[in-house]
PDB file of C-alpha atoms in Angstrom:
ATOM      1  CA  MET A 279     -29.178  66.735 -89.107  1.00  0.00           C
ATOM      2  CA  SER A 280     -27.339  69.383 -91.075  1.00  0.00           C
ATOM      3  CA  LEU A 281     -25.719  72.398 -89.446  1.00  0.00           C
ATOM      4  CA  LEU A 282     -28.235  74.703 -91.153  1.00  0.00           C
ATOM      5  CA  ARG A 283     -31.176  72.822 -89.627  1.00  0.00           C
ATOM      6  CA  LYS A 284     -29.506  72.928 -86.218  1.00  0.00           C
ATOM      7  CA  GLU A 285     -29.199  76.697 -86.500  1.00  0.00           C
ATOM      8  CA  TRP A 286     -32.875  77.014 -87.337  1.00  0.00           C
ATOM      9  CA  PHE A 287     -33.955  74.782 -84.463  1.00  0.00           C
ATOM     10  CA  HIS A 288     -31.746  76.739 -82.060  1.00  0.00           C
ATOM     11  CA  ALA A 289     -33.386  79.907 -83.410  1.00  0.00           C
ATOM     12  CA  PHE A 290     -36.902  78.557 -82.848  1.00  0.00           C
ATOM     13  CA  PHE A 291     -36.121  77.294 -79.357  1.00  0.00           C
ATOM     14  CA  THR A 292     -34.427  80.493 -78.178  1.00  0.00           C
ATOM     15  CA  THR A 293     -37.380  82.498 -79.506  1.00  0.00           C
ATOM     16  CA  PHE A 294     -40.286  80.483 -78.120  1.00  0.00           C
ATOM     17  CA  ALA A 295     -38.764  79.733 -74.709  1.00  0.00           C
ATOM     18  CA  PRO A 296     -38.370  83.441 -73.728  1.00  0.00           C
ATOM     19  CA  ALA A 297     -41.739  84.226 -75.363  1.00  0.00           C
ATOM     20  CA  SER A 298     -43.476  81.569 -73.238  1.00  0.00           C
ATOM     21  CA  VAL A 299     -41.717  82.782 -70.104  1.00  0.00           C
ATOM     22  CA  GLY A 300     -42.570  86.403 -70.878  1.00  0.00           C
ATOM     23  CA  THR A 301     -46.258  85.593 -71.365  1.00  0.00           C
ATOM     24  CA  GLY A 302     -46.410  84.019 -67.911  1.00  0.00           C
ATOM     25  CA  VAL A 303     -44.550  86.904 -66.271  1.00  0.00           C
ATOM     26  CA  VAL A 304     -46.748  89.577 -67.871  1.00  0.00           C
ATOM     27  CA  LEU A 305     -49.929  87.693 -66.906  1.00  0.00           C
ATOM     28  CA  CYS A 306     -48.610  87.500 -63.350  1.00  0.00           C
ATOM     29  CA  GLY A 307     -48.251  91.277 -63.324  1.00  0.00           C
ATOM     30  CA  LEU A 308     -51.852  91.655 -64.508  1.00  0.00           C
ATOM     31  CA  PHE A 309     -53.553  89.822 -61.625  1.00  0.00           C
ATOM     32  CA  ASP A 310     -54.978  93.093 -60.286  1.00  0.00           C
ATOM     33  CA  TYR A 311     -56.323  93.798 -63.765  1.00  0.00           C
ATOM     34  CA  MET A 312     -58.157  90.505 -64.344  1.00  0.00           C
ATOM     35  CA  ASP A 313     -60.548  88.149 -62.561  1.00  0.00           C
ATOM     36  CA  PHE A 314     -59.058  85.474 -60.305  1.00  0.00           C
ATOM     37  CA  LYS A 315     -60.984  82.781 -62.193  1.00  0.00           C
ATOM     38  CA  LEU A 316     -58.642  83.380 -65.161  1.00  0.00           C
ATOM     39  CA  ILE A 317     -55.729  81.914 -63.202  1.00  0.00           C
ATOM     40  CA  PHE A 318     -56.743  78.418 -64.364  1.00  0.00           C
ATOM     41  CA  PRO A 319     -56.725  79.058 -68.150  1.00  0.00           C
ATOM     42  CA  ALA A 320     -53.665  81.297 -67.714  1.00  0.00           C
ATOM     43  CA  SER A 321     -51.623  78.555 -66.048  1.00  0.00           C
ATOM     44  CA  ILE A 322     -52.774  75.960 -68.581  1.00  0.00           C
ATOM     45  CA  SER A 323     -51.974  78.267 -71.508  1.00  0.00           C
ATOM     46  CA  VAL A 324     -48.428  79.003 -70.323  1.00  0.00           C
ATOM     47  CA  ALA A 325     -47.880  75.311 -69.519  1.00  0.00           C
ATOM     48  CA  VAL A 326     -48.901  74.384 -73.078  1.00  0.00           C
ATOM     49  CA  LEU A 327     -46.479  76.968 -74.502  1.00  0.00           C
ATOM     50  CA  LEU A 328     -43.662  75.590 -72.343  1.00  0.00           C
ATOM     51  CA  PHE A 329     -44.489  72.015 -73.365  1.00  0.00           C
ATOM     52  CA  ALA A 330     -44.225  73.036 -77.013  1.00  0.00           C
ATOM     53  CA  THR A 331     -40.847  74.560 -76.152  1.00  0.00           C
ATOM     54  CA  PHE A 332     -39.722  71.243 -74.631  1.00  0.00           C
ATOM     55  CA  ALA A 333     -40.569  69.554 -77.930  1.00  0.00           C
ATOM     56  CA  LEU A 334     -38.120  71.923 -79.624  1.00  0.00           C
ATOM     57  CA  SER A 335     -35.542  71.420 -76.878  1.00  0.00           C
ATOM     58  CA  SER A 336     -34.979  67.802 -77.939  1.00  0.00           C
ATOM     59  CA  VAL A 337     -33.217  69.100 -81.064  1.00  0.00           C
ATOM     60  CA  PRO A 338     -30.466  71.266 -79.440  1.00  0.00           C
ATOM     61  CA  VAL A 339     -29.520  68.385 -77.119  1.00  0.00           C
ATOM     62  CA  GLY A 340     -29.327  66.087 -80.124  1.00  0.00           C
ATOM     63  CA  HIS A 341     -32.070  63.582 -79.299  1.00  0.00           C
ATOM     64  CA  GLY A 342     -35.244  63.607 -77.211  1.00  0.00           C
ATOM     65  CA  LEU A 343     -34.051  60.699 -75.056  1.00  0.00           C
ATOM     66  CA  ARG A 344     -31.004  62.740 -73.942  1.00  0.00           C
ATOM     67  CA  LEU A 345     -33.138  65.457 -72.388  1.00  0.00           C
ATOM     68  CA  PRO A 346     -33.331  63.778 -68.910  1.00  0.00           C
ATOM     69  CA  LYS A 347     -29.543  63.338 -68.964  1.00  0.00           C
ATOM     70  CA  ALA A 348     -29.159  66.962 -69.983  1.00  0.00           C
ATOM     71  CA  ILE A 349     -31.267  68.130 -67.040  1.00  0.00           C
ATOM     72  CA  PHE A 350     -29.255  66.137 -64.494  1.00  0.00           C
ATOM     73  CA  ASN A 351     -26.006  67.794 -65.661  1.00  0.00           C
ATOM     74  CA  PHE A 352     -27.102  71.111 -64.133  1.00  0.00           C
ATOM     75  CA  PRO A 353     -24.077  71.443 -61.752  1.00  0.00           C
ATOM     76  CA  ARG A 354     -21.744  71.677 -64.761  1.00  0.00           C
ATOM     77  CA  SER A 355     -23.862  72.938 -67.647  1.00  0.00           C
ATOM     78  CA  TRP A 356     -25.704  76.220 -68.221  1.00  0.00           C
ATOM     79  CA  LEU A 357     -27.857  74.504 -70.851  1.00  0.00           C
ATOM     80  CA  SER A 358     -28.863  71.891 -68.270  1.00  0.00           C
ATOM     81  CA  ARG A 359     -29.735  74.626 -65.774  1.00  0.00           C
ATOM     82  CA  GLU A 360     -31.830  76.326 -68.416  1.00  0.00           C
ATOM     83  CA  PHE A 361     -33.800  73.122 -69.134  1.00  0.00           C
ATOM     84  CA  LEU A 362     -34.166  72.290 -65.433  1.00  0.00           C
ATOM     85  CA  LEU A 363     -35.569  75.736 -64.626  1.00  0.00           C
ATOM     86  CA  LEU A 364     -38.008  75.525 -67.536  1.00  0.00           C
ATOM     87  CA  VAL A 365     -39.180  72.101 -66.349  1.00  0.00           C
ATOM     88  CA  LEU A 366     -39.654  73.367 -62.782  1.00  0.00           C
ATOM     89  CA  SER A 367     -41.548  76.374 -64.114  1.00  0.00           C
ATOM     90  CA  TRP A 368     -43.807  74.072 -66.141  1.00  0.00           C
ATOM     91  CA  LEU A 369     -44.435  71.859 -63.102  1.00  0.00           C
ATOM     92  CA  LEU A 370     -45.392  74.902 -61.034  1.00  0.00           C
ATOM     93  CA  TYR A 371     -47.838  76.132 -63.686  1.00  0.00           C
ATOM     94  CA  MET A 372     -49.451  72.681 -63.700  1.00  0.00           C
ATOM     95  CA  THR A 373     -49.527  72.760 -59.887  1.00  0.00           C
ATOM     96  CA  VAL A 374     -51.296  76.135 -60.044  1.00  0.00           C
ATOM     97  CA  ALA A 375     -53.942  74.676 -62.360  1.00  0.00           C
ATOM     98  CA  LEU A 376     -54.493  71.692 -60.049  1.00  0.00           C
ATOM     99  CA  ALA A 377     -54.534  73.898 -56.948  1.00  0.00           C
ATOM    100  CA  TYR A 378     -57.202  76.118 -58.497  1.00  0.00           C
ATOM    101  CA  TYR A 379     -59.287  73.135 -59.591  1.00  0.00           C
ATOM    102  CA  TYR A 380     -59.198  71.557 -56.092  1.00  0.00           C
ATOM    103  CA  ARG A 381     -59.172  74.821 -54.115  1.00  0.00           C
ATOM    104  CA  ASP A 382     -62.588  74.224 -52.536  1.00  0.00           C
ATOM    105  CA  LYS A 383     -61.959  70.582 -51.718  1.00  0.00           C
ATOM    106  CA  TYR A 384     -58.618  71.217 -49.984  1.00  0.00           C
ATOM    107  CA  LYS A 385     -59.387  74.802 -48.874  1.00  0.00           C
ATOM    108  CA  ILE A 386     -56.432  76.323 -50.729  1.00  0.00           C
ATOM    109  CA  GLU A 387     -56.180  80.086 -50.271  1.00  0.00           C
ATOM    110  CA  PRO A 388     -56.200  82.285 -53.407  1.00  0.00           C
ATOM    111  CA  GLY A 389     -53.026  84.000 -52.165  1.00  0.00           C
ATOM    112  CA  THR A 390     -51.185  80.663 -52.162  1.00  0.00           C
ATOM    113  CA  ILE A 391     -52.207  80.004 -55.749  1.00  0.00           C
ATOM    114  CA  LEU A 392     -51.111  83.479 -56.850  1.00  0.00           C
ATOM    115  CA  HIS A 393     -47.745  83.081 -55.110  1.00  0.00           C
ATOM    116  CA  LEU A 394     -47.173  79.764 -56.896  1.00  0.00           C
ATOM    117  CA  PHE A 395     -47.959  81.409 -60.233  1.00  0.00           C
ATOM    118  CA  GLY A 396     -45.502  84.216 -59.443  1.00  0.00           C
ATOM    119  CA  LEU A 397     -42.812  81.703 -58.437  1.00  0.00           C
ATOM    120  CA  ALA A 398     -43.297  79.864 -61.747  1.00  0.00           C
ATOM    121  CA  GLY A 399     -42.756  83.143 -63.596  1.00  0.00           C
ATOM    122  CA  LEU A 400     -39.645  83.907 -61.543  1.00  0.00           C
ATOM    123  CA  LEU A 401     -38.101  80.526 -62.366  1.00  0.00           C
ATOM    124  CA  GLY A 402     -38.841  81.194 -66.018  1.00  0.00           C
ATOM    125  CA  LEU A 403     -36.984  84.520 -65.868  1.00  0.00           C
ATOM    126  CA  VAL A 404     -33.979  82.842 -64.266  1.00  0.00           C
ATOM    127  CA  SER A 405     -34.025  80.285 -67.096  1.00  0.00           C
ATOM    128  CA  VAL A 406     -33.731  83.175 -69.582  1.00  0.00           C
ATOM    129  CA  LEU A 407     -30.659  84.393 -67.682  1.00  0.00           C
ATOM    130  CA  SER A 408     -29.225  80.866 -67.883  1.00  0.00           C
ATOM    131  CA  MET A 409     -29.945  80.868 -71.615  1.00  0.00           C
ATOM    132  CA  GLN A 410     -27.769  83.917 -72.233  1.00  0.00           C
ATOM    133  CA  ARG A 411     -24.925  82.238 -70.296  1.00  0.00           C
ATOM    134  CA  THR A 412     -25.274  79.184 -72.537  1.00  0.00           C
ATOM    135  CA  TYR A 413     -24.333  81.266 -75.565  1.00  0.00           C
ATOM    136  CA  HIS A 414     -21.340  83.058 -74.023  1.00  0.00           C
ATOM    137  CA  LEU A 415     -18.455  81.304 -75.744  1.00  0.00           C
ATOM    138  CA  ARG A 416     -14.773  82.105 -76.116  1.00  0.00           C
ATOM    139  CA  SER A 417     -14.846  80.286 -79.461  1.00  0.00           C
ATOM    140  CA  VAL A 418     -17.293  82.903 -80.815  1.00  0.00           C
ATOM    141  CA  PRO A 419     -16.204  86.302 -79.420  1.00  0.00           C
ATOM    142  CA  SER A 420     -19.116  88.162 -81.059  1.00  0.00           C
ATOM    143  CA  TRP A 421     -21.567  86.261 -78.831  1.00  0.00           C
ATOM    144  CA  THR A 422     -21.214  88.585 -75.871  1.00  0.00           C
ATOM    145  CA  VAL A 423     -23.222  88.177 -72.676  1.00  0.00           C
ATOM    146  CA  ASP A 424     -24.785  91.634 -72.989  1.00  0.00           C
ATOM    147  CA  ARG A 425     -25.906  91.094 -76.545  1.00  0.00           C
ATOM    148  CA  ALA A 426     -27.416  87.655 -75.855  1.00  0.00           C
ATOM    149  CA  LEU A 427     -29.173  88.919 -72.722  1.00  0.00           C
ATOM    150  CA  SER A 428     -30.661  91.941 -74.502  1.00  0.00           C
ATOM    151  CA  MET A 429     -31.902  89.696 -77.317  1.00  0.00           C
ATOM    152  CA  PHE A 430     -33.606  87.157 -75.039  1.00  0.00           C
ATOM    153  CA  VAL A 431     -35.105  89.749 -72.661  1.00  0.00           C
ATOM    154  CA  SER A 432     -36.415  91.744 -75.618  1.00  0.00           C
ATOM    155  CA  THR A 433     -38.243  88.673 -76.932  1.00  0.00           C
ATOM    156  CA  ALA A 434     -39.566  87.712 -73.491  1.00  0.00           C
ATOM    157  CA  PHE A 435     -41.261  91.037 -72.856  1.00  0.00           C
ATOM    158  CA  LEU A 436     -42.312  92.098 -76.351  1.00  0.00           C
ATOM    159  CA  ILE A 437     -43.835  88.743 -77.363  1.00  0.00           C
ATOM    160  CA  GLY A 438     -44.903  88.149 -73.748  1.00  0.00           C
ATOM    161  CA  ILE A 439     -46.968  91.343 -73.774  1.00  0.00           C
ATOM    162  CA  MET A 440     -48.547  90.381 -77.069  1.00  0.00           C
ATOM    163  CA  GLY A 441     -49.302  86.888 -75.728  1.00  0.00           C
ATOM    164  CA  ALA A 442     -50.885  88.290 -72.559  1.00  0.00           C
ATOM    165  CA  ALA A 443     -53.005  90.689 -74.602  1.00  0.00           C
ATOM    166  CA  ALA A 444     -54.200  87.831 -76.810  1.00  0.00           C
ATOM    167  CA  PHE A 445     -55.039  85.740 -73.731  1.00  0.00           C
ATOM    168  CA  LEU A 446     -57.145  88.506 -72.154  1.00  0.00           C
ATOM    169  CA  HIS A 447     -58.927  89.090 -75.460  1.00  0.00           C
ATOM    170  CA  ILE A 448     -59.786  85.407 -75.884  1.00  0.00           C
ATOM    171  CA  PHE A 449     -60.665  84.474 -72.290  1.00  0.00           C
ATOM    172  CA  ASP A 450     -61.918  87.777 -70.878  1.00  0.00           C
ATOM    173  CA  GLY A 451     -63.179  89.677 -73.907  1.00  0.00           C
ATOM    174  CA  ARG A 452     -60.808  92.586 -73.239  1.00  0.00           C
ATOM    175  CA  SER A 453     -59.960  95.004 -76.019  1.00  0.00           C
ATOM    176  CA  ILE A 454     -56.471  94.403 -77.425  1.00  0.00           C
ATOM    177  CA  THR A 455     -55.954  98.163 -77.594  1.00  0.00           C
ATOM    178  CA  ASP A 456     -56.880  98.698 -73.942  1.00  0.00           C
ATOM    179  CA  VAL A 457     -54.620  95.893 -72.724  1.00  0.00           C
ATOM    180  CA  LEU A 458     -51.610  97.079 -74.709  1.00  0.00           C
ATOM    181  CA  TRP A 459     -52.032 100.660 -73.562  1.00  0.00           C
ATOM    182  CA  HIS A 460     -52.239  99.355 -70.005  1.00  0.00           C
ATOM    183  CA  LEU A 461     -48.852  97.694 -70.565  1.00  0.00           C
ATOM    184  CA  HIS A 462     -47.139 100.344 -72.693  1.00  0.00           C
ATOM    185  CA  ILE A 463     -44.619 101.336 -69.994  1.00  0.00           C
ATOM    186  CA  ILE A 464     -43.222  97.792 -69.890  1.00  0.00           C
ATOM    187  CA  LEU A 465     -42.476  98.061 -73.611  1.00  0.00           C
ATOM    188  CA  TYR A 466     -39.675 100.517 -72.935  1.00  0.00           C
ATOM    189  CA  LEU A 467     -37.588  97.528 -71.760  1.00  0.00           C
ATOM    190  CA  PRO A 468     -37.627  95.639 -75.107  1.00  0.00           C
ATOM    191  CA  LEU A 469     -37.130  98.963 -76.906  1.00  0.00           C
ATOM    192  CA  LEU A 470     -33.997  99.550 -74.822  1.00  0.00           C
ATOM    193  CA  CYS A 471     -32.819  96.003 -75.537  1.00  0.00           C
ATOM    194  CA  ASP A 472     -33.285  96.553 -79.264  1.00  0.00           C
ATOM    195  CA  ALA A 473     -31.206  99.733 -79.037  1.00  0.00           C
ATOM    196  CA  LEU A 474     -28.430  97.829 -77.244  1.00  0.00           C
ATOM    197  CA  GLN A 475     -28.368  95.176 -79.947  1.00  0.00           C
ATOM    198  CA  VAL A 476     -28.030  97.742 -82.735  1.00  0.00           C
ATOM    199  CA  HIS A 477     -25.323  99.609 -80.791  1.00  0.00           C
ATOM    200  CA  GLU A 478     -23.228  96.448 -80.529  1.00  0.00           C
ATOM    201  CA  LEU A 479     -23.399  95.684 -84.258  1.00  0.00           C
ATOM    202  CA  VAL A 480     -20.370  97.405 -85.758  1.00  0.00           C
ATOM    203  CA  ARG A 481     -19.880  95.699 -89.116  1.00  0.00           C
ATOM    204  CA  ILE A 482     -21.794  96.812 -92.200  1.00  0.00           C
ATOM    205  CA  LYS A 483     -23.262  93.336 -92.640  1.00  0.00           C
ATOM    206  CA  ARG A 484     -24.525  93.341 -89.055  1.00  0.00           C
ATOM    207  CA  ILE A 485     -25.989  96.828 -89.434  1.00  0.00           C
ATOM    208  CA  ILE A 486     -27.988  95.600 -92.437  1.00  0.00           C
ATOM    209  CA  ILE A 487     -29.248  92.655 -90.385  1.00  0.00           C
ATOM    210  CA  ALA A 488     -30.210  94.992 -87.540  1.00  0.00           C
ATOM    211  CA  ALA A 489     -32.028  97.316 -89.938  1.00  0.00           C
ATOM    212  CA  THR A 490     -34.000  94.377 -91.334  1.00  0.00           C
ATOM    213  CA  PHE A 491     -34.838  93.210 -87.817  1.00  0.00           C
ATOM    214  CA  THR A 492     -35.998  96.694 -86.813  1.00  0.00           C
ATOM    215  CA  ALA A 493     -38.127  96.958 -89.946  1.00  0.00           C
ATOM    216  CA  LEU A 494     -39.827  93.662 -89.092  1.00  0.00           C
ATOM    217  CA  ARG A 495     -40.624  94.912 -85.603  1.00  0.00           C
ATOM    218  CA  ALA A 496     -41.715  98.416 -86.625  1.00  0.00           C
ATOM    219  CA  PRO A 497     -45.369  97.448 -87.346  1.00  0.00           C
ATOM    220  CA  VAL A 498     -45.544  95.837 -83.912  1.00  0.00           C
ATOM    221  CA  TYR A 499     -44.437  98.988 -82.133  1.00  0.00           C
ATOM    222  CA  MET A 500     -46.764 101.122 -84.268  1.00  0.00           C
ATOM    223  CA  ILE A 501     -49.729  98.978 -83.297  1.00  0.00           C
ATOM    224  CA  VAL A 502     -48.703  98.734 -79.641  1.00  0.00           C
ATOM    225  CA  PHE A 503     -48.450 102.490 -79.262  1.00  0.00           C
ATOM    226  CA  GLY A 504     -51.787 103.020 -80.996  1.00  0.00           C
ATOM    227  CA  LEU A 505     -50.399 104.784 -84.051  1.00  0.00           C
ATOM    228  CA  LEU A 506     -52.715 102.797 -86.289  1.00  0.00           C
ATOM    229  CA  GLY A 507     -55.844 103.411 -84.242  1.00  0.00           C
ATOM    230  CA  ARG A 508     -57.996 100.711 -82.712  1.00  0.00           C
ATOM    231  CA  ILE A 509     -56.524  97.255 -83.182  1.00  0.00           C
ATOM    232  CA  GLU A 510     -58.485  94.463 -84.829  1.00  0.00           C
ATOM    233  CA  ILE A 511     -57.686  90.897 -83.832  1.00  0.00           C
ATOM    234  CA  ARG A 512     -56.570  89.925 -87.341  1.00  0.00           C
ATOM    235  CA  THR A 513     -54.202  92.885 -87.526  1.00  0.00           C
ATOM    236  CA  PHE A 514     -52.895  91.975 -84.100  1.00  0.00           C
ATOM    237  CA  ALA A 515     -52.305  88.330 -85.107  1.00  0.00           C
ATOM    238  CA  VAL A 516     -50.338  89.422 -88.172  1.00  0.00           C
ATOM    239  CA  SER A 517     -48.267  91.747 -85.981  1.00  0.00           C
ATOM    240  CA  VAL A 518     -47.388  88.938 -83.588  1.00  0.00           C
ATOM    241  CA  LEU A 519     -46.363  86.781 -86.552  1.00  0.00           C
ATOM    242  CA  ILE A 520     -44.173  89.607 -87.887  1.00  0.00           C
ATOM    243  CA  ALA A 521     -42.534  90.013 -84.480  1.00  0.00           C
ATOM    244  CA  LEU A 522     -41.803  86.276 -84.232  1.00  0.00           C
ATOM    245  CA  CYS A 523     -40.353  86.236 -87.760  1.00  0.00           C
ATOM    246  CA  GLY A 524     -38.159  89.198 -86.855  1.00  0.00           C
ATOM    247  CA  ASP A 525     -36.862  87.486 -83.723  1.00  0.00           C
ATOM    248  CA  ILE A 526     -36.202  84.194 -85.500  1.00  0.00           C
ATOM    249  CA  THR A 527     -34.387  86.040 -88.308  1.00  0.00           C
ATOM    250  CA  LEU A 528     -32.150  87.739 -85.763  1.00  0.00           C
ATOM    251  CA  ARG A 529     -31.466  84.405 -84.045  1.00  0.00           C
ATOM    252  CA  VAL A 530     -30.387  82.751 -87.298  1.00  0.00           C
ATOM    253  CA  ALA A 531     -28.053  85.677 -87.993  1.00  0.00           C
ATOM    254  CA  PHE A 532     -26.791  85.403 -84.431  1.00  0.00           C
ATOM    255  CA  PHE A 533     -25.981  81.693 -84.752  1.00  0.00           C
ATOM    256  CA  ARG A 534     -24.450  82.031 -88.216  1.00  0.00           C
ATOM    257  CA  GLU A 535     -22.420  85.154 -87.437  1.00  0.00           C
ATOM    258  CA  GLU A 536     -19.195  83.205 -87.029  1.00  0.00           C
ATOM    259  CA  THR A 537     -20.129  80.190 -89.142  1.00  0.00           C
ATOM    260  CA  THR A 538     -16.737  78.532 -89.056  1.00  0.00           C
ATOM    261  CA  SER A 539     -16.382  78.943 -85.309  1.00  0.00           C
ATOM    262  CA  PHE A 540     -19.909  77.729 -84.694  1.00  0.00           C
ATOM    263  CA  ALA A 541     -19.480  74.648 -86.901  1.00  0.00           C
ATOM    264  CA  SER A 542     -16.164  73.864 -85.244  1.00  0.00           C
ATOM    265  CA  PHE A 543     -17.703  74.295 -81.820  1.00  0.00           C
ATOM    266  CA  LEU A 544     -20.637  71.973 -82.546  1.00  0.00           C
ATOM    267  CA  SER A 545     -18.259  69.361 -83.902  1.00  0.00           C
ATOM    268  CA  ASN A 546     -16.001  69.565 -80.846  1.00  0.00           C
ATOM    269  CA  ALA A 547     -18.947  69.550 -78.443  1.00  0.00           C
ATOM    270  CA  ARG A 548     -20.342  66.431 -80.101  1.00  0.00           C
ATOM    271  CA  ARG A 549     -17.026  64.615 -79.659  1.00  0.00           C
ATOM    272  CA  LYS A 550     -16.561  65.706 -76.057  1.00  0.00           C
ATOM    273  CA  ARG A 551     -20.093  65.486 -74.703  1.00  0.00           C
ATOM    274  CA  LEU A 552     -19.536  62.130 -72.962  1.00  0.00           C
ATOM    275  CA  SER A 553     -16.531  63.444 -71.043  1.00  0.00           C
ATOM    276  CA  HIS A 554     -18.042  66.859 -70.255  1.00  0.00           C
ATOM    277  CA  THR A 555     -21.795  67.446 -70.251  1.00  0.00           C
ATOM    278  CA  GLY A 556     -23.345  64.831 -72.490  1.00  0.00           C
ATOM    279  CA  ILE A 557     -25.071  67.615 -74.457  1.00  0.00           C
ATOM    280  CA  GLY A 558     -24.476  68.619 -78.051  1.00  0.00           C
ATOM    281  CA  GLY A 559     -25.574  72.263 -77.734  1.00  0.00           C
ATOM    282  CA  PRO A 560     -23.516  75.358 -76.990  1.00  0.00           C
ATOM    283  CA  GLN A 561     -21.872  75.400 -73.567  1.00  0.00           C
ATOM    284  CA  GLN A 562     -19.402  77.585 -71.777  1.00  0.00           C
TER     285      GLN A 562
END
């Protein structure tokens, strides 16, 4: 696989993993806003998103069969910790679905099911923190912890809010507009993260990239804050697609920012993976 394709797969993985996690976390925060019966489709939906993320995760580690080995290297590898936490989160979401399905047979309390769902979301958030540590490298000084963290958290909550709104529209018939207005305060977090990213870009080339990224996200913020009036589902779907394209574009720029250093790092990591972590992706 060429270096360019590796960059794109890293970009897809680091976009969809936080987005999946964010969807679960936002849905967890909406339990008082929705019917308890929605816990089953909610847990299944997030589990499916995470499973799709695992399919992408086989590329950063080099080969799908190396994923179990990658997970068991968690004492020494931030990437392994990230995968392990995502797997545990997925298992908990599946446990929530099973617990809901058999709640009458085994007399499982609703509070227990809700706590399991919340714990799954918490593990997902910790995996996002592990993700930003994965891309903190001395070989690429521009990949700072703060910048990586702001990028991943921004994706988790912006796309997560959009995913939660889509879920409630599909499974509960809620208005997209009403759901997004209910969540508008949370959106200040991704807005702050976007501001931090732009502040840290000091070169002209990076400023152009940031401006492009902001332009891609502008329609999303306009729709979220109701500046375009009532939101139709097709307009909403296009907005989510624009937001994902913006995030993936920023990821590719992020991974290619120091192309020589990144290529050198991947080459060195591939040679040393047997003696260190056994993983071909970025490590500290």
